[in-house]
Tab-separated table of C-alpha atoms and ligand atoms in Angstrom:
chain	number	residue	atom	x	y	z
A	1	UNK	CA	0.000	0.000	0.000
A	2	UNK	CA	1.432	3.386	-0.995
A	3	UNK	CA	-0.428	5.873	1.186
A	4	UNK	CA	-3.837	6.723	2.623
A	5	UNK	CA	-5.596	8.039	-0.476
A	6	UNK	CA	-8.676	9.250	1.376
A	7	UNK	CA	-10.936	8.875	4.371
A	8	UNK	CA	-14.634	8.555	3.538
A	9	UNK	CA	-17.165	10.248	5.811
A	10	UNK	CA	-20.884	9.471	5.514
A	11	UNK	CA	-23.096	12.533	5.888
A	12	UNK	CA	-26.847	13.152	5.907
A	13	UNK	CA	-26.796	16.411	3.924
A	14	UNK	CA	-23.807	16.629	1.591
A	15	UNK	CA	-24.377	20.218	0.480
A	16	UNK	CA	-24.412	21.392	4.088
A	17	UNK	CA	-21.394	19.193	4.899
A	18	UNK	CA	-19.387	20.655	1.977
A	19	UNK	CA	-19.828	24.154	3.427
A	20	UNK	CA	-18.869	22.910	6.906
A	21	UNK	CA	-15.699	21.127	5.689
A	22	UNK	CA	-14.707	24.155	3.602
A	23	UNK	CA	-14.726	26.148	6.851
A	24	UNK	CA	-12.953	23.375	8.778
A	25	UNK	CA	-10.166	22.826	6.238
A	26	UNK	CA	-10.015	26.428	5.009
A	27	UNK	CA	-10.009	25.173	1.425
A	28	UNK	CA	-12.466	24.617	-1.374
A	29	UNK	CA	-13.874	21.281	-2.332
A	30	UNK	CA	-11.860	20.048	-5.341
A	31	UNK	CA	-14.459	17.798	-6.953
A	32	UNK	CA	-18.161	16.958	-6.587
A	33	UNK	CA	-19.307	13.837	-8.392
A	34	UNK	CA	-22.237	11.425	-8.441
A	35	UNK	CA	-21.306	7.749	-8.721
A	36	UNK	CA	-24.361	6.026	-10.191
A	37	UNK	CA	-23.095	2.490	-9.539
A	38	UNK	CA	-22.828	3.240	-5.785
A	39	UNK	CA	-25.820	5.620	-5.651
A	40	UNK	CA	-23.714	8.238	-3.867
A	41	UNK	CA	-22.782	11.885	-4.262
A	42	UNK	CA	-19.153	12.493	-3.321
A	43	UNK	CA	-17.146	15.610	-2.552
A	44	UNK	CA	-13.342	15.596	-2.239
A	45	UNK	CA	-11.059	17.914	-0.279
A	46	UNK	CA	-7.278	17.687	-0.604
A	47	UNK	CA	-5.356	17.611	2.680
A	48	UNK	CA	-1.628	17.267	1.994
A	49	UNK	CA	-1.059	13.959	0.168
A	50	UNK	CA	-4.467	12.593	1.165
A	51	UNK	CA	-8.108	13.551	0.766
A	52	UNK	CA	-11.340	13.693	2.671
A	53	UNK	CA	-14.307	12.242	0.774
A	54	UNK	CA	-17.750	13.301	1.929
A	55	UNK	CA	-20.386	10.728	0.984
A	56	UNK	CA	-24.102	11.358	0.714
A	57	UNK	CA	-26.736	8.845	-0.421
A	58	UNK	CA	-28.682	9.644	-3.581
A	59	UNK	CA	-31.130	6.783	-3.070
A	60	UNK	CA	-32.347	4.483	-0.337
A	61	UNK	CA	-30.574	1.604	-2.113
A	62	UNK	CA	-27.146	3.113	-1.466
A	63	UNK	CA	-24.737	1.488	1.009
A	64	UNK	CA	-24.443	4.985	2.503
A	65	UNK	CA	-28.207	5.168	3.186
A	66	UNK	CA	-27.997	1.822	5.002
A	67	UNK	CA	-24.923	2.915	6.957
A	68	UNK	CA	-26.580	6.201	8.021
A	69	UNK	CA	-29.761	4.490	9.163
A	70	UNK	CA	-27.843	1.823	11.106
A	71	UNK	CA	-24.882	3.755	12.493
A	72	UNK	CA	-25.508	7.507	11.790
A	73	UNK	CA	-22.962	9.987	10.413
A	74	UNK	CA	-19.229	9.329	10.758
A	75	UNK	CA	-16.163	7.680	9.249
A	76	UNK	CA	-17.337	5.165	6.663
A	77	UNK	CA	-14.086	3.819	5.196
A	78	UNK	CA	-10.333	4.274	4.797
A	79	UNK	CA	-8.923	4.013	1.275
A	80	UNK	CA	-5.337	2.995	0.481
A	81	UNK	CA	-3.726	3.713	-2.855
A	82	UNK	CA	-2.084	0.739	-4.561
A	83	UNK	CA	0.021	0.322	-7.719
A	84	UNK	CA	-1.632	-2.851	-9.028
A	85	UNK	CA	-5.170	-3.324	-7.747
A	86	UNK	CA	-5.579	-6.751	-9.361
A	87	UNK	CA	-2.432	-8.113	-7.703
A	88	UNK	CA	-3.378	-6.494	-4.378
A	89	UNK	CA	-6.861	-8.094	-4.415
A	90	UNK	CA	-5.241	-11.504	-4.902
A	91	UNK	CA	-2.669	-10.823	-2.160
A	92	UNK	CA	-5.364	-9.725	0.320
A	93	UNK	CA	-7.575	-12.704	-0.532
A	94	UNK	CA	-4.578	-14.935	0.148
A	95	UNK	CA	-4.211	-13.265	3.542
A	96	UNK	CA	-7.840	-14.129	4.368
A	97	UNK	CA	-9.490	-10.741	3.798
A	98	UNK	CA	-12.895	-10.699	2.105
A	99	UNK	CA	-13.335	-8.589	-1.053
A	100	UNK	CA	-16.815	-7.182	-1.589
A	101	UNK	CA	-16.471	-7.567	-5.354
A	102	UNK	CA	-14.458	-10.138	-7.290
A	103	UNK	CA	-13.042	-7.515	-9.642
A	104	UNK	CA	-12.367	-3.774	-9.222
A	105	UNK	CA	-15.167	-1.321	-10.000
A	106	UNK	CA	-15.009	2.195	-11.426
A	107	UNK	CA	-15.346	4.558	-8.462
A	108	UNK	CA	-15.250	8.300	-7.896
A	109	UNK	CA	-12.184	10.447	-8.657
A	110	UNK	CA	-11.253	8.440	-11.786
A	111	UNK	CA	-10.209	5.365	-9.809
A	112	UNK	CA	-10.595	1.634	-9.875
A	113	UNK	CA	-11.740	0.561	-6.421
A	114	UNK	CA	-12.349	-2.572	-4.378
A	115	UNK	CA	-13.757	-2.762	-0.841
A	116	UNK	CA	-12.928	-5.328	1.852
A	117	UNK	CA	-15.384	-6.409	4.539
A	118	UNK	CA	-15.014	-4.634	7.906
A	119	UNK	CA	-15.463	-7.895	9.851
A	120	UNK	CA	-11.858	-8.842	8.947
A	121	UNK	CA	-10.344	-5.439	9.776
A	122	UNK	CA	-11.492	-4.654	13.307
A	123	UNK	CA	-14.716	-3.004	12.223
A	124	UNK	CA	-13.227	-0.650	9.599
A	125	UNK	CA	-14.374	-0.856	5.976
A	126	UNK	CA	-11.232	-0.827	3.792
A	127	UNK	CA	-10.999	0.337	0.186
A	128	UNK	CA	-8.045	-0.086	-2.115
A	129	UNK	CA	-7.848	2.159	-5.152
A	130	UNK	CA	-5.717	2.769	-8.211
A	131	UNK	CA	-5.825	5.799	-10.497
A	132	UNK	CA	-7.013	5.120	-14.029
A	133	UNK	CA	-4.352	6.533	-16.326
B	201	LIG	N1	-17.832	0.429	8.424
B	201	LIG	C1	-17.843	-0.447	9.463
B	201	LIG	N2	-18.824	-1.377	9.656
B	201	LIG	C2	-19.825	-1.400	8.738
B	201	LIG	C3	-19.882	-0.536	7.644
B	201	LIG	C4	-18.827	0.413	7.497
B	201	LIG	N3	-18.800	1.282	6.502
B	201	LIG	N4	-20.986	-0.802	6.926
B	201	LIG	C5	-21.608	-1.819	7.549
B	201	LIG	N5	-20.912	-2.175	8.645
B	201	LIG	C6	-21.203	-3.241	9.591
B	201	LIG	C7	-22.674	-3.398	9.853
B	201	LIG	O1	-23.092	-2.476	10.818
B	201	LIG	C8	-22.727	-4.823	10.358
B	201	LIG	O2	-22.305	-4.878	11.697
B	201	LIG	P1	-22.992	-5.886	12.734
B	201	LIG	O3	-22.770	-7.270	12.157
B	201	LIG	O4	-22.257	-5.633	14.010
B	201	LIG	O5	-24.442	-5.509	12.754
B	201	LIG	C9	-21.663	-5.525	9.521
B	201	LIG	O6	-20.814	-4.485	9.018
B	201	LIG	C10	-22.204	-6.277	8.331
B	201	LIG	O7	-23.247	-5.604	7.865
B	201	LIG	P2	-24.300	-6.303	6.938
B	201	LIG	O8	-25.646	-5.859	7.366
B	201	LIG	O9	-24.021	-7.759	6.791
B	201	LIG	O10	-23.955	-5.728	5.599
B	201	LIG	P3	-24.445	-4.405	4.976
B	201	LIG	O11	-25.563	-4.748	4.074
B	201	LIG	O12	-24.603	-3.300	5.973
B	201	LIG	O13	-23.169	-4.113	4.071
B	201	LIG	C11	-20.965	-3.703	3.533
B	201	LIG	C12	-21.981	-3.711	4.640
B	201	LIG	C13	-19.679	-3.099	4.068
B	201	LIG	C14	-20.733	-5.148	3.084
B	201	LIG	C15	-21.547	-2.872	2.337
B	201	LIG	O14	-21.863	-1.570	2.787
B	201	LIG	C16	-20.641	-2.776	1.163
B	201	LIG	O15	-20.611	-3.672	0.323
B	201	LIG	N6	-19.853	-1.681	1.056
B	201	LIG	C17	-18.983	-1.440	-0.075
B	201	LIG	C18	-19.550	-0.409	-1.010
B	201	LIG	C19	-19.762	0.910	-0.355
B	201	LIG	O16	-19.635	1.068	0.855
B	201	LIG	N7	-20.117	1.909	-1.192
B	201	LIG	C20	-20.339	3.274	-0.740
B	201	LIG	C21	-19.114	4.140	-0.902
B	201	LIG	C22	-18.797	4.342	-2.369
B	201	LIG	C23	-17.655	5.297	-2.659
B	201	LIG	O17	-16.771	5.557	-1.797
B	201	LIG	O18	-17.640	5.823	-3.789
C-alpha cells in the first residue's frame, strides 16, 4: 500500500457538509461527483497527500443510506492507494481478507476501487484504489 488516499465520511446532507468542511479545512472542495453504480454523491477535499471524501446517499438503495440508518454519520471507510489493484486483491484474498467484489469497479475520482469487509479489519471498511491513467 502506498499511502492513505482518502478517508470517507458518511453525511446526511452533503451540500451542508461541503460548506462545513470548507470552513474546517479552510479550502475549497476540489471535486463533486455522483457515482451512479454506488448511488452516492461524493465531494473531495485535498489535505496534503491525502483527501477527505464526503459521501451522501442519492437513493435508499445506497450502502451509505444503510450505513446512516444503522450507524448515523461518521467515518465510513479508509482508502489505500495501490500500484496494481488486481495483484493487491489476490494478495489480500490470500491473507484471508474478504473482497466485496471479485473484480475492481469504477469509483469516484477516476479510480478503480475494491472494498474489503469490515469484519476482517477490526470493524473498519477498507478500500483499495488505483488511479485510471
Ligand atoms: N464500516 C464499518 N462497519 C460497517 C460498515 C462500514 N462502513 N458498513 C456496515 N458495517 C457493519 C454493519 O453495521 C454490520 O455490523 P454488525 O454485524 O455488528 O451488525 C456488519 O458491518 C455487516 O453488515 P451487513 O448488514 O451484513 O452488511 P451491509 O448490508 O450493511 O453491508 C458492507 C456492509 C460493508 C458489506 C456494504 O456496505 C458494502 O458492500 N460496502 C462497499 C460499497 C460501499 O460502501 N459503497 C459506498 C461508498 C462508495 C464510494 O466511496 O464511492
